C-alpha positions in Angstrom: 33.1 -26.5 -26.9 30.4 -26.2 -29.5 31.5 -22.7 -30.4 35.2 -23.8 -30.8 34.2 -26.7 -33.0 32.0 -24.5 -35.2 34.8 -21.8 -35.4 37.3 -24.5 -36.5 35.0 -25.4 -39.4 34.4 -21.8 -40.4 38.1 -20.9 -40.4 40.1 -24.1 -41.1 43.4 -22.2 -40.9 42.9 -20.9 -37.4 44.5 -22.6 -34.4 41.4 -23.2 -32.2 42.0 -24.6 -28.7 39.4 -25.6 -26.2 40.8 -26.1 -22.7 39.0 -28.2 -20.0 40.6 -26.9 -16.9 39.3 -29.8 -14.9 38.1 -33.2 -16.1 34.5 -32.4 -15.2 34.5 -29.8 -18.0 35.0 -32.7 -20.4 32.0 -34.4 -18.7 29.7 -31.6 -19.8 31.1 -31.6 -23.3 31.0 -35.4 -23.8 28.0 -35.4 -26.2 29.8 -32.8 -28.4 33.0 -34.9 -28.2 31.2 -38.1 -29.2 28.8 -36.7 -31.8 30.9 -34.0 -33.5 34.6 -34.2 -32.6 35.1 -37.9 -32.9 32.6 -38.7 -35.7 32.0 -35.6 -37.9 34.5 -36.7 -40.5 32.8 -40.1 -40.9 29.2 -38.8 -40.8 29.4 -35.5 -42.7 32.9 -35.5 -44.3 33.8 -32.4 -42.3 37.4 -32.0 -41.1 38.0 -29.9 -38.0 41.4 -28.9 -36.6 40.1 -28.2 -33.1 42.6 -28.9 -30.3 41.2 -30.2 -27.0 43.5 -29.4 -24.1 42.5 -31.8 -21.4 43.7 -32.8 -17.9 43.9 -36.5 -17.7 44.4 -39.3 -15.3 44.8 -37.9 -11.8 45.8 -34.4 -12.8 42.6 -33.1 -11.2 41.4 -33.1 -7.6 40.5 -36.8 -7.4 38.2 -39.3 -9.0 35.3 -36.8 -9.3 37.5 -34.5 -11.5 39.0 -37.1 -13.8 36.4 -37.7 -16.4 38.9 -36.6 -19.1 40.8 -39.8 -18.9 43.1 -40.6 -21.8 41.7 -44.1 -22.3 38.2 -42.6 -23.0 39.7 -40.7 -25.9 41.8 -43.6 -27.1 38.6 -45.7 -27.3 37.0 -43.0 -29.6 39.8 -43.6 -32.1 38.8 -45.5 -35.2 42.0 -47.3 -36.0 42.7 -51.0 -35.5 44.9 -51.3 -32.5 46.0 -54.8 -33.5 47.9 -53.7 -36.6 50.7 -51.2 -37.2 50.9 -49.6 -40.6 54.0 -49.9 -42.8 56.2 -46.8 -43.2 54.6 -46.1 -46.6 51.1 -46.2 -45.1 51.9 -44.2 -42.0 51.3 -40.8 -43.6 47.9 -42.0 -44.9 47.0 -43.3 -41.5 47.4 -39.8 -40.1 44.8 -38.6 -42.5 42.4 -41.5 -42.1 42.3 -41.5 -38.3 39.4 -39.6 -36.7 41.3 -38.1 -33.8 44.9 -37.8 -32.6 45.6 -38.2 -28.9 48.9 -36.6 -27.9 50.7 -36.8 -24.5 53.5 -34.2 -24.3 56.4 -34.4 -21.9 58.0 -31.0 -22.4 57.1 -27.5 -23.4 59.0 -28.1 -26.7 56.8 -31.1 -27.4 53.7 -28.9 -26.9 55.1 -26.2 -29.2 55.9 -28.6 -32.0 52.5 -30.4 -31.7 50.7 -27.1 -32.1 53.0 -26.1 -34.9 52.3 -29.4 -36.7 48.6 -28.8 -36.2 48.8 -25.5 -38.0 51.1 -26.4 -40.8 49.6 -29.7 -42.0 48.0 -30.0 -45.4 44.8 -31.3 -43.8 42.7 -30.7 -40.7 42.6 -33.2 -37.9 41.2 -33.0 -34.4 43.7 -33.4 -31.6 43.5 -34.1 -27.8 46.4 -33.1 -25.6 47.1 -33.2 -21.9 47.6 -30.5 -19.3 51.3 -29.9 -19.6 50.7 -26.1 -19.7 49.7 -25.7 -16.1 52.5 -27.6 -14.2 55.6 -26.0 -12.9 57.9 -28.2 -15.0 55.9 -27.2 -18.1 58.1 -24.1 -18.6 61.2 -23.8 -20.7 63.3 -21.3 -22.5 62.4 -20.5 -26.1 65.7 -22.0 -27.3 64.5 -25.5 -26.4 61.6 -25.2 -28.9 63.8 -24.5 -32.0 
């Protein structure tokens, strides 16, 4: 994951995706996630657009393979969960948050999330789930337009 993070800094316009095939891969990358992915913008004013594609919950083989739990990444977020921004402040909140956690429900969602990641005016780290490996994660190209 260190390579992908560095590459996303070197080429901010690239779509850089790191996939943890099982939750235990996220275990090994936890120090990079904590020290670089979640806090680099606050520490060093560096914006990265790296995408973490993670299995979450019980997508893996059981409790020993589920360290990439969604709640762990939600806790890394720096926004106040007790308040919701007004519609005028919502766009600014997207820029001010340190990470965006996304849970897609269809292949079209995944396509549009990645499309948004590439076309935004600013770089922001993103964590997604493992929709790409399940059988219902397939669709015709027409559903993504």
